[in-house]
Every structure is written in C-alpha cells, then in structure tokens.
mmCIF file of C-alpha atoms in Angstrom:
data_model
loop_
_atom_site.group_PDB
_atom_site.id
_atom_site.type_symbol
_atom_site.label_atom_id
_atom_site.label_comp_id
_atom_site.label_asym_id
_atom_site.label_seq_id
_atom_site.Cartn_x
_atom_site.Cartn_y
_atom_site.Cartn_z
ATOM 1 C CA MET A 854 61.715 103.739 115.884
ATOM 2 C CA SER A 855 64.930 101.895 116.647
ATOM 3 C CA PHE A 856 65.792 101.740 112.943
ATOM 4 C CA GLU A 857 65.447 105.527 112.599
ATOM 5 C CA ILE A 858 67.665 106.048 115.666
ATOM 6 C CA ASN A 859 70.252 103.685 114.168
ATOM 7 C CA LYS A 860 70.177 105.617 110.890
ATOM 8 C CA LYS A 861 70.769 108.877 112.759
ATOM 9 C CA ASP A 862 73.679 107.323 114.656
ATOM 10 C CA LEU A 863 75.140 106.013 111.396
ATOM 11 C CA THR A 864 75.009 109.450 109.782
ATOM 12 C CA LYS A 865 76.600 111.001 112.874
ATOM 13 C CA ASN A 866 79.376 108.385 112.799
ATOM 14 C CA GLY A 867 79.854 108.907 109.057
ATOM 15 C CA ILE A 868 80.179 112.673 109.461
ATOM 16 C CA PHE A 869 82.603 112.163 112.353
ATOM 17 C CA LEU A 870 84.674 109.712 110.296
ATOM 18 C CA ILE A 871 84.828 112.118 107.347
ATOM 19 C CA LEU A 872 85.811 115.037 109.605
ATOM 20 C CA SER A 873 88.495 112.991 111.363
ATOM 21 C CA PHE A 874 89.802 111.715 108.010
ATOM 22 C CA VAL A 875 90.060 115.264 106.644
ATOM 23 C CA SER A 876 91.677 116.544 109.853
ATOM 24 C CA LEU A 877 94.230 113.720 109.626
ATOM 25 C CA THR A 878 95.016 114.166 105.926
ATOM 26 C CA LEU A 879 95.193 117.980 105.980
ATOM 27 C CA PRO A 880 98.395 118.205 108.105
ATOM 28 C CA ILE A 881 99.994 115.367 106.114
ATOM 29 C CA THR A 882 99.311 117.108 102.800
ATOM 30 C CA ILE A 883 100.508 120.441 104.197
ATOM 31 C CA ILE A 884 103.736 118.816 105.458
ATOM 32 C CA LEU A 885 104.261 117.064 102.112
ATOM 33 C CA ASN A 886 103.601 120.335 100.306
ATOM 34 C CA SER A 887 105.932 122.361 102.536
ATOM 35 C CA ASN A 888 108.765 119.967 101.597
ATOM 36 C CA ASN A 889 108.087 120.760 97.938
ATOM 37 C CA THR A 890 107.468 124.247 96.596
ATOM 38 C CA PRO A 891 104.373 125.490 98.451
ATOM 39 C CA ASN A 892 101.592 125.964 95.903
ATOM 40 C CA ASN A 893 97.907 126.124 96.736
ATOM 41 C CA PRO A 894 96.775 124.259 93.574
ATOM 42 C CA SER A 895 99.067 121.308 94.349
ATOM 43 C CA LEU A 896 97.672 121.159 97.902
ATOM 44 C CA LEU A 897 94.139 121.148 96.495
ATOM 45 C CA SER A 898 95.028 118.407 94.008
ATOM 46 C CA LEU A 899 96.557 116.348 96.833
ATOM 47 C CA LEU A 900 93.389 116.757 98.894
ATOM 48 C CA PHE A 901 91.123 115.760 96.001
ATOM 49 C CA TRP A 902 93.409 112.814 95.228
ATOM 50 C CA ASP A 903 93.090 111.639 98.859
ATOM 51 C CA ILE A 904 89.294 111.870 98.666
ATOM 52 C CA GLN A 905 89.212 109.749 95.509
#
C-alpha cells in the first residue's frame, strides 16, 4: 500500500516539475525570441531544444 502511495506521489511531483519547468522556460524563450525577429517556428525549435 505504502509503495503505491509513494508511486502516486512521485508521478504527481514529476508532473508538477515538468509543468513548472515549462512555465519557467516559456517566458525565457519568448523574451529571447522577441529580441530576435519573432517567428513561431523558431520559438517551437527553442522549446524542443530545451526539452532535449
């Protein structure tokens, strides 16, 4: 029982970490992109580069 609860907590923490990471990197990539010429493909490539 305790192991299953720990697994659920781990998945919740993982989802929260991913969401917080995305919410932190999105404004940074948008700011970096606004300094350059604003193109949606470059923003997408920046986001995918951050994920990798």
